[in-house]
mmCIF file of C-alpha atoms in Angstrom:
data_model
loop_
_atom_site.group_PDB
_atom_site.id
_atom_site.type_symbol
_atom_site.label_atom_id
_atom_site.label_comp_id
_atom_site.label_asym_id
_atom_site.label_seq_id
_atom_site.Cartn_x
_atom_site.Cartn_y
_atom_site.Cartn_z
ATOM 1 C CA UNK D 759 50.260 -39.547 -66.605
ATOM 2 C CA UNK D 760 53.697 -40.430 -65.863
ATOM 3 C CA UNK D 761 55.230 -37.904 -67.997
ATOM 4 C CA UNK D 762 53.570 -35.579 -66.110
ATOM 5 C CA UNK D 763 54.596 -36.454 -62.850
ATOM 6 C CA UNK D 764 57.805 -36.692 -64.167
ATOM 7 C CA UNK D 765 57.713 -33.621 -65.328
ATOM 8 C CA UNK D 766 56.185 -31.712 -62.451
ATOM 9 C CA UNK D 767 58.202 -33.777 -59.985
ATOM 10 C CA UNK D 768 61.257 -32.377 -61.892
ATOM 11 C CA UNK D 769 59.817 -28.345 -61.662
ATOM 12 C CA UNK D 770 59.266 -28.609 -57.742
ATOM 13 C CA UNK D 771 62.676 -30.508 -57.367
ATOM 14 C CA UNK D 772 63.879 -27.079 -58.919
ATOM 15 C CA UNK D 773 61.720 -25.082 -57.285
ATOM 16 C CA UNK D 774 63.317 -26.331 -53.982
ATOM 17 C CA UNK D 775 67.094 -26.105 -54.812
ATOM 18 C CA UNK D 776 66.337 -22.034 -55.722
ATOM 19 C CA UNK D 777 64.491 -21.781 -52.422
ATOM 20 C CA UNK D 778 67.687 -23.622 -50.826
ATOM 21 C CA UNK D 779 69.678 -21.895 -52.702
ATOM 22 C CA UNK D 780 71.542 -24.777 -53.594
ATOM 23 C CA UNK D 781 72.300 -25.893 -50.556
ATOM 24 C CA UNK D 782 72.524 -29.879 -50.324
ATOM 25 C CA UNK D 783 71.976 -30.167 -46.463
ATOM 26 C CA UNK D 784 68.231 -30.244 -46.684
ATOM 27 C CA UNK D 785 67.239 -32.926 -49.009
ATOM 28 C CA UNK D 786 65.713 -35.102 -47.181
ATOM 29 C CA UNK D 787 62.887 -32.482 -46.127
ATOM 30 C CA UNK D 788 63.205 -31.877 -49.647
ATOM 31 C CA UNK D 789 61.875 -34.774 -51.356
ATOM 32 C CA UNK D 790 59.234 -35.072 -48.884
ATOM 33 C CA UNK D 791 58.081 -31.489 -49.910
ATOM 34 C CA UNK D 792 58.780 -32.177 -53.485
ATOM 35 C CA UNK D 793 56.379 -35.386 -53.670
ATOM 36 C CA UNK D 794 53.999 -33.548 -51.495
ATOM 37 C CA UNK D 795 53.529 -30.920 -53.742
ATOM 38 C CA UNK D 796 53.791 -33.004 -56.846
ATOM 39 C CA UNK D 797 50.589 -35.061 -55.441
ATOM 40 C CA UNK D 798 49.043 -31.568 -54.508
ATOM 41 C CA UNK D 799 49.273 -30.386 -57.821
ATOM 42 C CA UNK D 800 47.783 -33.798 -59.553
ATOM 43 C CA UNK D 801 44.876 -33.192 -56.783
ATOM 44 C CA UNK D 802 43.929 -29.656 -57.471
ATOM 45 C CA UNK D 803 44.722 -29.650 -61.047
ATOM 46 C CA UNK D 804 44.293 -32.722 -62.673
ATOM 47 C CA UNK D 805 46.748 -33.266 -65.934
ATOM 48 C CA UNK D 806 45.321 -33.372 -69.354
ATOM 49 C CA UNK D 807 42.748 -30.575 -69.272
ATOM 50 C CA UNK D 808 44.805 -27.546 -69.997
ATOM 51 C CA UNK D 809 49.042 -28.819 -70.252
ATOM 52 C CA UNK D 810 51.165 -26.174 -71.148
ATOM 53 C CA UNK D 811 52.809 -26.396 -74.296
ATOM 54 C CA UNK D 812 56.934 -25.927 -73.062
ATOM 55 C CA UNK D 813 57.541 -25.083 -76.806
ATOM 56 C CA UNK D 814 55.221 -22.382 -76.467
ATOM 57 C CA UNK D 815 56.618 -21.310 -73.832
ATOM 58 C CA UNK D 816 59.605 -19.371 -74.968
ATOM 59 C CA UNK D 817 57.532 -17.335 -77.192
ATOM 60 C CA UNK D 818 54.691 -16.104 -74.396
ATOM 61 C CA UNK D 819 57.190 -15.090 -72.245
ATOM 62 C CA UNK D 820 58.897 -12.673 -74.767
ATOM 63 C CA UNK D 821 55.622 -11.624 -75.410
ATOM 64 C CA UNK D 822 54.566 -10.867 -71.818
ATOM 65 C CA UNK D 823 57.924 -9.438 -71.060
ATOM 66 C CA UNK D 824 57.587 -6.751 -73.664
ATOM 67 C CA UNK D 825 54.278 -5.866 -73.090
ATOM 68 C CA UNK D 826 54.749 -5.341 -69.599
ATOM 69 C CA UNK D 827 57.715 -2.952 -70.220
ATOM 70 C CA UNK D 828 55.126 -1.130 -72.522
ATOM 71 C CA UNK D 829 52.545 -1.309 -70.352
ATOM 72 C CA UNK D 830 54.578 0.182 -67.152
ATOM 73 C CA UNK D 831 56.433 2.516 -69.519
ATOM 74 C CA UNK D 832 52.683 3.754 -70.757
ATOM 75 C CA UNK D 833 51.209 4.370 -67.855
ATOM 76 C CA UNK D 834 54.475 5.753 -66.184
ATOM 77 C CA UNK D 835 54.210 8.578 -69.023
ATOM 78 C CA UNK D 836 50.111 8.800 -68.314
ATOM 79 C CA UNK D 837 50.735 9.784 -64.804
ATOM 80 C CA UNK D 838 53.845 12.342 -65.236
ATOM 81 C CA UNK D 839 51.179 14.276 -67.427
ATOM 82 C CA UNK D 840 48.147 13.395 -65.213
ATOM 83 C CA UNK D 841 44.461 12.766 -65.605
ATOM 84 C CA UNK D 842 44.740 14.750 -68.582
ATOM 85 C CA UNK D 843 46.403 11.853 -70.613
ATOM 86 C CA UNK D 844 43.172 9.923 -69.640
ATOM 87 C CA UNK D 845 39.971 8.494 -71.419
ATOM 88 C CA UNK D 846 38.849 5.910 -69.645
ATOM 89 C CA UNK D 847 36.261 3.534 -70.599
ATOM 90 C CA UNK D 848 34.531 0.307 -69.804
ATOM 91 C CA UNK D 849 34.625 -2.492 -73.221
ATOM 92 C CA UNK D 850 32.840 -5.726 -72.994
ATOM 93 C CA UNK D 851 35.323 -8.071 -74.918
ATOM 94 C CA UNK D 852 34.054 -11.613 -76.424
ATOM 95 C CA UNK D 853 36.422 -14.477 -75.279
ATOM 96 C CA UNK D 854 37.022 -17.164 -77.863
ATOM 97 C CA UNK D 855 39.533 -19.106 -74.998
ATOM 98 C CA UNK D 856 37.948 -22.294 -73.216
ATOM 99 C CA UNK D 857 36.594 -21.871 -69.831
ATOM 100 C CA UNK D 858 39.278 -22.435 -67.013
ATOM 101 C CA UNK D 859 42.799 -21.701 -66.738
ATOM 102 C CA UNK D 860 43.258 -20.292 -70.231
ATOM 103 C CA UNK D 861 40.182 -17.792 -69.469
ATOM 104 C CA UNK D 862 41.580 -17.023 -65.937
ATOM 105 C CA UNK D 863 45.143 -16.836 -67.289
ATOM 106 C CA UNK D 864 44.147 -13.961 -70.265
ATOM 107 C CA UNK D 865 42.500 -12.077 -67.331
ATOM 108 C CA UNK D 866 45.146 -11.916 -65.540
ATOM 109 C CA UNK D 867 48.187 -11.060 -67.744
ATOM 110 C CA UNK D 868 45.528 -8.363 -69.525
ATOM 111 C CA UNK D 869 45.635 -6.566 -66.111
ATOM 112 C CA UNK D 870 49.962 -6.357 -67.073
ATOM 113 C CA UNK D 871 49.212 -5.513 -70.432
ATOM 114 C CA UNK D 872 49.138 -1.692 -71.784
ATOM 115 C CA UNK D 873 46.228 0.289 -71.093
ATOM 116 C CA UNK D 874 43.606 -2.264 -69.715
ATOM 117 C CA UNK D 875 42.464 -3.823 -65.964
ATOM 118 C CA UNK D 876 40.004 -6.998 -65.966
ATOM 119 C CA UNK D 877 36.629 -6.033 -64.471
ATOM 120 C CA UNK D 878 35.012 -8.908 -64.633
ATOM 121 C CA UNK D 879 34.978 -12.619 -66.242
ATOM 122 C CA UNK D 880 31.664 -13.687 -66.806
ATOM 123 C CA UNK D 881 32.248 -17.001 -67.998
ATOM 124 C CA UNK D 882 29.342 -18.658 -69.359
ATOM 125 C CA UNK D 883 29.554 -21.273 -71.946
ATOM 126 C CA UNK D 884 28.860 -19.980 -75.057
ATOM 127 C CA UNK D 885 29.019 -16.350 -74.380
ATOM 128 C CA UNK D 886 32.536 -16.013 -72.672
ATOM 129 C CA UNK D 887 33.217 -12.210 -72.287
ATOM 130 C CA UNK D 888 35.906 -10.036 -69.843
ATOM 131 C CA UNK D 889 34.752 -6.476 -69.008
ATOM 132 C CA UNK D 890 37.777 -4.365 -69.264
ATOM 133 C CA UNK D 891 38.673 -0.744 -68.161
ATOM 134 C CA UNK D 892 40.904 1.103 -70.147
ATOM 135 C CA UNK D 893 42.753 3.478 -69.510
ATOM 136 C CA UNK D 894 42.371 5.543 -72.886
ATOM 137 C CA UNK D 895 39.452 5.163 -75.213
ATOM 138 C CA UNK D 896 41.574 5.760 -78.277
ATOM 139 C CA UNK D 897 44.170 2.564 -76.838
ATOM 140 C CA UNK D 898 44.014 0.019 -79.495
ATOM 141 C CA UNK D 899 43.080 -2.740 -76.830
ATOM 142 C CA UNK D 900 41.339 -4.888 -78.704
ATOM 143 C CA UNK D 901 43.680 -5.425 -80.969
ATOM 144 C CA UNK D 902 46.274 -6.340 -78.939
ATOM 145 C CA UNK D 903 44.240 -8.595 -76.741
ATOM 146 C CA UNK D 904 43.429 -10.706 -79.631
ATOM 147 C CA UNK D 905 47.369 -11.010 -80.126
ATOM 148 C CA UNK D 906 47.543 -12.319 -76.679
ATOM 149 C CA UNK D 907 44.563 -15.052 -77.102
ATOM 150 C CA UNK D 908 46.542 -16.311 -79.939
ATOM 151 C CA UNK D 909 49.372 -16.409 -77.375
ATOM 152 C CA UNK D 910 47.751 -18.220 -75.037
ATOM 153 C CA UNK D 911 46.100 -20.347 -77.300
ATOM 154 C CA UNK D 912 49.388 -21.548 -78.252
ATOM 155 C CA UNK D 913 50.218 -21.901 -74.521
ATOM 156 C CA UNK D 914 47.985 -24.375 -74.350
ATOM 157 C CA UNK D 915 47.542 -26.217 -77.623
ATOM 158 C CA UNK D 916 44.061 -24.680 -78.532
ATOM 159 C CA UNK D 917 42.475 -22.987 -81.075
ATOM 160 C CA UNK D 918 41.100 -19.242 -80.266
ATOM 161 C CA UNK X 766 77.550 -1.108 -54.581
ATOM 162 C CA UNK X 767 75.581 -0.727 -51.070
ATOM 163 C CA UNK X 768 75.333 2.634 -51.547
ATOM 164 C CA UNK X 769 72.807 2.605 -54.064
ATOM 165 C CA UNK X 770 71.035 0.066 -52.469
ATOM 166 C CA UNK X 771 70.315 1.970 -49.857
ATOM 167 C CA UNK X 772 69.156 4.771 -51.241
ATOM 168 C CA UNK X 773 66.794 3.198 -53.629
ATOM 169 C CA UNK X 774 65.471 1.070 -50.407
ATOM 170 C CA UNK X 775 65.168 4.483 -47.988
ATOM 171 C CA UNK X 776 63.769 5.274 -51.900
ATOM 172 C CA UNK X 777 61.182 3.430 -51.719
ATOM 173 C CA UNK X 778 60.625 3.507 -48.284
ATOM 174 C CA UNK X 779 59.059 7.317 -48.761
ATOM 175 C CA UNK X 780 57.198 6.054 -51.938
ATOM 176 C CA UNK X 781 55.896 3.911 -49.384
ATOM 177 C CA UNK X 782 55.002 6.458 -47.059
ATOM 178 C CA UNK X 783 53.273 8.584 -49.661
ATOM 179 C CA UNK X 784 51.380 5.847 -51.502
ATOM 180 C CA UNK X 785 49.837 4.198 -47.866
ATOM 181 C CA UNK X 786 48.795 7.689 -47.122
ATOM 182 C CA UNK X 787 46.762 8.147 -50.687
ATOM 183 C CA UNK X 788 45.110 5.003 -50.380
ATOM 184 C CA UNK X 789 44.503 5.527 -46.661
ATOM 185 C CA UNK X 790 42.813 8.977 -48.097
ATOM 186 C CA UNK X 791 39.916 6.957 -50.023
ATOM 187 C CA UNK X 792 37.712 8.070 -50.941
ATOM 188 C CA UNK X 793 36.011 4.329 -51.359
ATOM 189 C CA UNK X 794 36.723 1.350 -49.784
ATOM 190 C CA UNK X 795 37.816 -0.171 -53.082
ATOM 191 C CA UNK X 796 41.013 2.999 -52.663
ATOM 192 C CA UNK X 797 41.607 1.958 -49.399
ATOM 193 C CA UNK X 798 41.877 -2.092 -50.665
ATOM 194 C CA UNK X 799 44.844 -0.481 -52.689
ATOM 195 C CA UNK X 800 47.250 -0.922 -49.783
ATOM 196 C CA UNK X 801 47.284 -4.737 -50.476
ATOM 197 C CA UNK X 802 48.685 -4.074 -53.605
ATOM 198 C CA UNK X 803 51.239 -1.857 -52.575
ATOM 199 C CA UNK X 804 52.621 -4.116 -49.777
ATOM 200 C CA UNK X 805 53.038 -6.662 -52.124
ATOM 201 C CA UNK X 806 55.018 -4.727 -54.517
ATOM 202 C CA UNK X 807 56.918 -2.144 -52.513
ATOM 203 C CA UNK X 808 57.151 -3.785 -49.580
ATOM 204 C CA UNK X 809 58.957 -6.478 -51.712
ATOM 205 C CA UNK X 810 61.015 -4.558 -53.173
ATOM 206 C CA UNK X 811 62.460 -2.762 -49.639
ATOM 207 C CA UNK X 812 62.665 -6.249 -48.194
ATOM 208 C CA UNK X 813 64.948 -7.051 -50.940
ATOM 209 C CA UNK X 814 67.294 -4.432 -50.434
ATOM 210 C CA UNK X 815 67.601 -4.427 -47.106
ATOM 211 C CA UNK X 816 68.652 -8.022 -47.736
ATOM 212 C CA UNK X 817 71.169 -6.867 -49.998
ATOM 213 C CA UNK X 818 72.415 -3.807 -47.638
ATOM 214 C CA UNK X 819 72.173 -5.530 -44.382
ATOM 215 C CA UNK X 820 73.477 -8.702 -45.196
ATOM 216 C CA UNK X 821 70.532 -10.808 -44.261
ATOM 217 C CA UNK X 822 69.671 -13.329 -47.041
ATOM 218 C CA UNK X 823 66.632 -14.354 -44.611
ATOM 219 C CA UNK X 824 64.662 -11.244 -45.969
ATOM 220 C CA UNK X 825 64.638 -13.045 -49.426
ATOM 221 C CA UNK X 826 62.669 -15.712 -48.019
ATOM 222 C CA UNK X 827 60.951 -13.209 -45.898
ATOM 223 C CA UNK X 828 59.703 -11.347 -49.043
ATOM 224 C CA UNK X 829 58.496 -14.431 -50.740
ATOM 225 C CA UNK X 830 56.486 -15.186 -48.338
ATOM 226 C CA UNK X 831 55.064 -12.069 -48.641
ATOM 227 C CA UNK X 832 54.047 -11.754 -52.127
ATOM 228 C CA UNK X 833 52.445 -14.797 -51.653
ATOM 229 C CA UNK X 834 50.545 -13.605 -48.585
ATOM 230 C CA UNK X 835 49.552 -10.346 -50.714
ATOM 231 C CA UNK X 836 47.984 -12.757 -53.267
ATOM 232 C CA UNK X 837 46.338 -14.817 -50.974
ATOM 233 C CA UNK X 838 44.976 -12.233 -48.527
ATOM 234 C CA UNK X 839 44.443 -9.639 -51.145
ATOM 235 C CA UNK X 840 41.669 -12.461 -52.789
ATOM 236 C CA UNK X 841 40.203 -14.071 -50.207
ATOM 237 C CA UNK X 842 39.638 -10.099 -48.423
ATOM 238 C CA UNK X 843 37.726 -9.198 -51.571
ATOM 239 C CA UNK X 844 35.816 -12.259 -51.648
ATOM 240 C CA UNK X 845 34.630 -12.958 -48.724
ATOM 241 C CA UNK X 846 34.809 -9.762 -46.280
ATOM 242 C CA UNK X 847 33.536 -7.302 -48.316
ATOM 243 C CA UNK X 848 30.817 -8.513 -49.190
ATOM 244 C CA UNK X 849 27.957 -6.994 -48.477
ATOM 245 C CA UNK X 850 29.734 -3.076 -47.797
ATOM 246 C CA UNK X 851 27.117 -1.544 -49.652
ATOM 247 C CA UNK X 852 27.892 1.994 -47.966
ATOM 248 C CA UNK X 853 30.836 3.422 -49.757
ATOM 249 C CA UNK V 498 79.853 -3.693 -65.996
ATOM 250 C CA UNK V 499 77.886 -5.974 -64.375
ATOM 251 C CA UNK V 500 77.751 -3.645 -61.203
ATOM 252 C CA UNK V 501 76.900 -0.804 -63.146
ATOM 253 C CA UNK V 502 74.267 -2.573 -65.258
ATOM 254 C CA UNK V 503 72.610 -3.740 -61.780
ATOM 255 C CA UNK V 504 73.008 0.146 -60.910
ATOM 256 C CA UNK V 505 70.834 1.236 -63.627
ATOM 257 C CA UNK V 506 68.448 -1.357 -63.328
ATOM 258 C CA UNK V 507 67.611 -0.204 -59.656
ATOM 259 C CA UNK V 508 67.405 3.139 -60.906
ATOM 260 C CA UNK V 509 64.952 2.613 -63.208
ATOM 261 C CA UNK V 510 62.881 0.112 -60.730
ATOM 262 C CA UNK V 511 62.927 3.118 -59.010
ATOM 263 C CA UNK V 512 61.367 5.375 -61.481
ATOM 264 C CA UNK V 513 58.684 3.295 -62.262
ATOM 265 C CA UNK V 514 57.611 3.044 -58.351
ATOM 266 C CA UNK V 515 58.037 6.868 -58.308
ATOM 267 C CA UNK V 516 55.856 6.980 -61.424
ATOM 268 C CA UNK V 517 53.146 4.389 -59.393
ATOM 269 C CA UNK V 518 52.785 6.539 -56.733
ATOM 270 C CA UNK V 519 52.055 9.483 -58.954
ATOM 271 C CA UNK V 520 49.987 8.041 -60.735
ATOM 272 C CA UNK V 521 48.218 6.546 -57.031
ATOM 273 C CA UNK V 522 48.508 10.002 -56.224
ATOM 274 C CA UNK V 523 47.262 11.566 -59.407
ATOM 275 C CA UNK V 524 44.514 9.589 -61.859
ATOM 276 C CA UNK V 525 40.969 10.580 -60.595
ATOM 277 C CA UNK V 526 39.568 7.273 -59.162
ATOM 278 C CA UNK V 527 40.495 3.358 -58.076
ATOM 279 C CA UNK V 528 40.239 1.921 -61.590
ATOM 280 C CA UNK V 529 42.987 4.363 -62.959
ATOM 281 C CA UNK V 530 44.791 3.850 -60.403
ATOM 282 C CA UNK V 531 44.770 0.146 -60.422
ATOM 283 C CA UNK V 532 46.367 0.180 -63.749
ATOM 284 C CA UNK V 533 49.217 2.805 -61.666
ATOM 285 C CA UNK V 534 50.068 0.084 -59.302
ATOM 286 C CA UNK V 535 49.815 -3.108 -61.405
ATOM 287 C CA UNK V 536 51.683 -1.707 -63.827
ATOM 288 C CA UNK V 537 54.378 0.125 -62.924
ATOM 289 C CA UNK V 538 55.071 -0.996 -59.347
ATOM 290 C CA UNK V 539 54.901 -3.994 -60.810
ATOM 291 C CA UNK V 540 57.992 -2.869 -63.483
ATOM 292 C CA UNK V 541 59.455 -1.668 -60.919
ATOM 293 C CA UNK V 542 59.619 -4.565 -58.641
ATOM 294 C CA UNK V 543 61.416 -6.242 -61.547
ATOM 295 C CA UNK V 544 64.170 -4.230 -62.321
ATOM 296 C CA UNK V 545 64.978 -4.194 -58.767
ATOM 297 C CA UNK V 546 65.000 -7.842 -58.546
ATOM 298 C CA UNK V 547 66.515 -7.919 -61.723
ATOM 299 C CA UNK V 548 69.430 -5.634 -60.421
ATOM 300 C CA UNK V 549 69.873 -7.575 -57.108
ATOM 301 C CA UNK V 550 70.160 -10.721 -58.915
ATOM 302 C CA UNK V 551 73.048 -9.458 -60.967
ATOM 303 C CA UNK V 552 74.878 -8.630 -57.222
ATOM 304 C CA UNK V 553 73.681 -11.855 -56.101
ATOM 305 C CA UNK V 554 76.889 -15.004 -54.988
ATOM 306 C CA UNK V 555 75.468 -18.086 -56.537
ATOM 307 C CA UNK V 556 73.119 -18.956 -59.395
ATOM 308 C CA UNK V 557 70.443 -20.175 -57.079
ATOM 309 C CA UNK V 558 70.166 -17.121 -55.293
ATOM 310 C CA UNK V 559 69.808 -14.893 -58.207
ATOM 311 C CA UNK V 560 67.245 -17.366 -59.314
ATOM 312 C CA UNK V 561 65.618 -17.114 -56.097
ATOM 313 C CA UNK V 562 65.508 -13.363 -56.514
ATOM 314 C CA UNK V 563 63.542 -13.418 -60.156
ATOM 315 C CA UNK V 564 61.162 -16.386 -58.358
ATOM 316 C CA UNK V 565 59.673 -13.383 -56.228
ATOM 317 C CA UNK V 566 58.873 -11.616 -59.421
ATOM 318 C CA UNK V 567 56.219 -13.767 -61.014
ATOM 319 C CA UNK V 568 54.647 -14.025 -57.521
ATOM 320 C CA UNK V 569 54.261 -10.752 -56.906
ATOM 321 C CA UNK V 570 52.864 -10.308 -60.662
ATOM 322 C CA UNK V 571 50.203 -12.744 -59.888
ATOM 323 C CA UNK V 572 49.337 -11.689 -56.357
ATOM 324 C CA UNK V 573 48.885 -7.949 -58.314
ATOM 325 C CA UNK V 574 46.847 -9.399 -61.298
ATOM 326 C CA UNK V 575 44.896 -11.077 -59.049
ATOM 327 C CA UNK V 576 43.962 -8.402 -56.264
ATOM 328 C CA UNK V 577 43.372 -5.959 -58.762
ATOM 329 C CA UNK V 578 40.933 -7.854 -60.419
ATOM 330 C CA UNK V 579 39.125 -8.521 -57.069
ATOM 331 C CA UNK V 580 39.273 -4.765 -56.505
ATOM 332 C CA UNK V 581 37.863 -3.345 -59.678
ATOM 333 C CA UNK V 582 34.901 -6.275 -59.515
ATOM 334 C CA UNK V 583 34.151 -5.376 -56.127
ATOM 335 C CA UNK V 584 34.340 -1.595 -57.334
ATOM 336 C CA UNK V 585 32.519 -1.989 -60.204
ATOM 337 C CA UNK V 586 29.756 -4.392 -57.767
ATOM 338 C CA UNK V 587 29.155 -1.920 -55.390
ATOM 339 C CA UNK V 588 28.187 0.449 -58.247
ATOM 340 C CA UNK V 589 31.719 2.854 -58.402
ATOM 341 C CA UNK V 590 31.528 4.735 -61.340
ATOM 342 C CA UNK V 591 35.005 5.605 -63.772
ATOM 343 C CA UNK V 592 35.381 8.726 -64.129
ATOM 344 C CA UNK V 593 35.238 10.553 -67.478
ATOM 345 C CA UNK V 594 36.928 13.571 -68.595
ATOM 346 C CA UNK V 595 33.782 15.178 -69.883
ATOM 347 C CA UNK V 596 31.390 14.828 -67.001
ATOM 348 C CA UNK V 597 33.738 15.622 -63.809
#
């Protein structure tokens, strides 16, 4: 528990030296907002359920960096060429994440990732699926949806 | 190094333009909830620039605190006041 | 260099917003076209901020810059996944190339 306010403590102290731009005037407002949002944060989400791995971290971003430059590239190329380049398609995918922020998390970056928008997250407990649309039948999707689980997975120290 | 911020941010400002009016267009309402998104992103993006070209480093903060608004508004429209727009 | 790597990057932000608004302008309904703006408005935002931050006078203000980007990315993700459930809710159809 500690560690973790430590921790987060430490991420909003940076957050608000950006946002000053490191500027040393304001402090005092500062560390009111910075323990403010520290005992926010332990209020709305509680430590221990889902704690990012920071060693994992490194890794996802790469991983969500690239993708998105493929992604944006992809669909940049789709639309020069027009709804010709299209195929879309609905797909039901089976989510092996736990329910919460890992779930929420996978639907959201998938909606980055090349080729597919979340739908919907139906997430019921032992039948956790995301209805995508994709953008091209023919898109290998799945696969690279399953690489992302494993990602986030990681993220968060659980198996997938 | 202005001058190409300008131009990208008078750049954008017709992608702008051109984008509002094709979601404006429709035909559903779901096309016309399309805007959101675009304010969030372009509308950064020009605020950003102009921060750069103009000199004001108040339109930084200014477009934070509008992505966050598009995420925030953008949800909570969907959620709660469409609900029940069953004529499309 | 760094000016004219910061250059470049706002060029290509550019292209990708150009290529969003096609894409608005040309896929054949709001799902397609979700996957137009998240994606590469979204690419585009970040090479601009990418680009500024290069120009930008202190550390923290080119961090600032790159802090935008991850909002925006989650205020997109977000509202376009409230868009294409309240699409796909109110019974909007995707189109497919063989029945038009």
């Amino acid at each position: 528990m500690i560690r973790v306010l430590w921790w987060r403590g430490l991420l909003f102290a940076c957050l608000w030296w950006i946002l000053a731009e490191g500027r040393l005037d304001g402090w005092l407002l500062g560390s009111i907002a910075v323990v403010a949002a520290t005992w926010a944060s332990v209020a709305l989400w509680p430590p221990a359920a889902h704690d990012v791995r920071l060693a994992a971290l490194p890794a996802f971003l790469a991983f969500f960096l690239t993708n998105s430059v493929r992604g944006g590239w992809q669909v940049a190329l789709m639309a020069l060429r027009g709804r010709g380049a299209l195929q879309p398609a609905f797909l039901e995918l089976p989510l092996n994440l736990p329910a919460g922020v890992p779930q929420v998390l996978m639907t959201n970056v998938l909606s980055l990732m090349p080729g597919t928008v979340g739908v919907e997250l139906v997430a019921e407990l032992t039948n956790a699926r995301l209805r995508l649309h994709v953008l091209h039948q023919d898109l290998p999707v799945v696969a690279e949806a399953r690489a992302l689980e494993q990602r986030i997975a990681a993220l968060f120290g659980v198996s997938a | 190094m202005n001058d190409i911020d300008l131009v990208v941010a008078l750049f954008l400002l017709g992608n702008l333009i051109v984008a509002l009016l094709a979601a404006a267009r429709g035909p559903t309402a779901a096309d016309r909830m399309l805007m959101a998104l675009l304010f969030g992103t372009t509308g950064t993006g020009i605020l950003v620039l102009l921060a750069q070209v103009m000199n004001i480093p108040a339109l930084v903060d200014v477009a934070l605190v509008l992505a966050l608004l598009a995420a925030i508004g953008g949800v909570a429209f969907a959620r709660r006041a469409w609900q029940g727009d069953g004529h499309d | 260099m760094t000016d004219w790597l910061s250059g470049a990057l706002l060029i290509v932000g550019a292209f990708f917003y150009a290529a969003g608004t096609l894409g608005l302008l040309r896929f054949p309904d709001v799902y397609s076209r979700l996957h137009a703006l998240a994606k590469a408005d979204n690419l585009g935002l970040g090479c601009v901020l990418l680009g500024l931050a290069l120009q930008a006078e202190s550390l923290a203000a080119g961090l600032k810059l790159l802090l935008i980007w991850p909002l925006a990315l989650a205020a997109s993700s977000a509202v376009a996944y409230a868009i294409a459930r309240r699409a796909d809710r109110l019974g909007v159809k995707p189109w497919r190339k063989d029945a038009p």
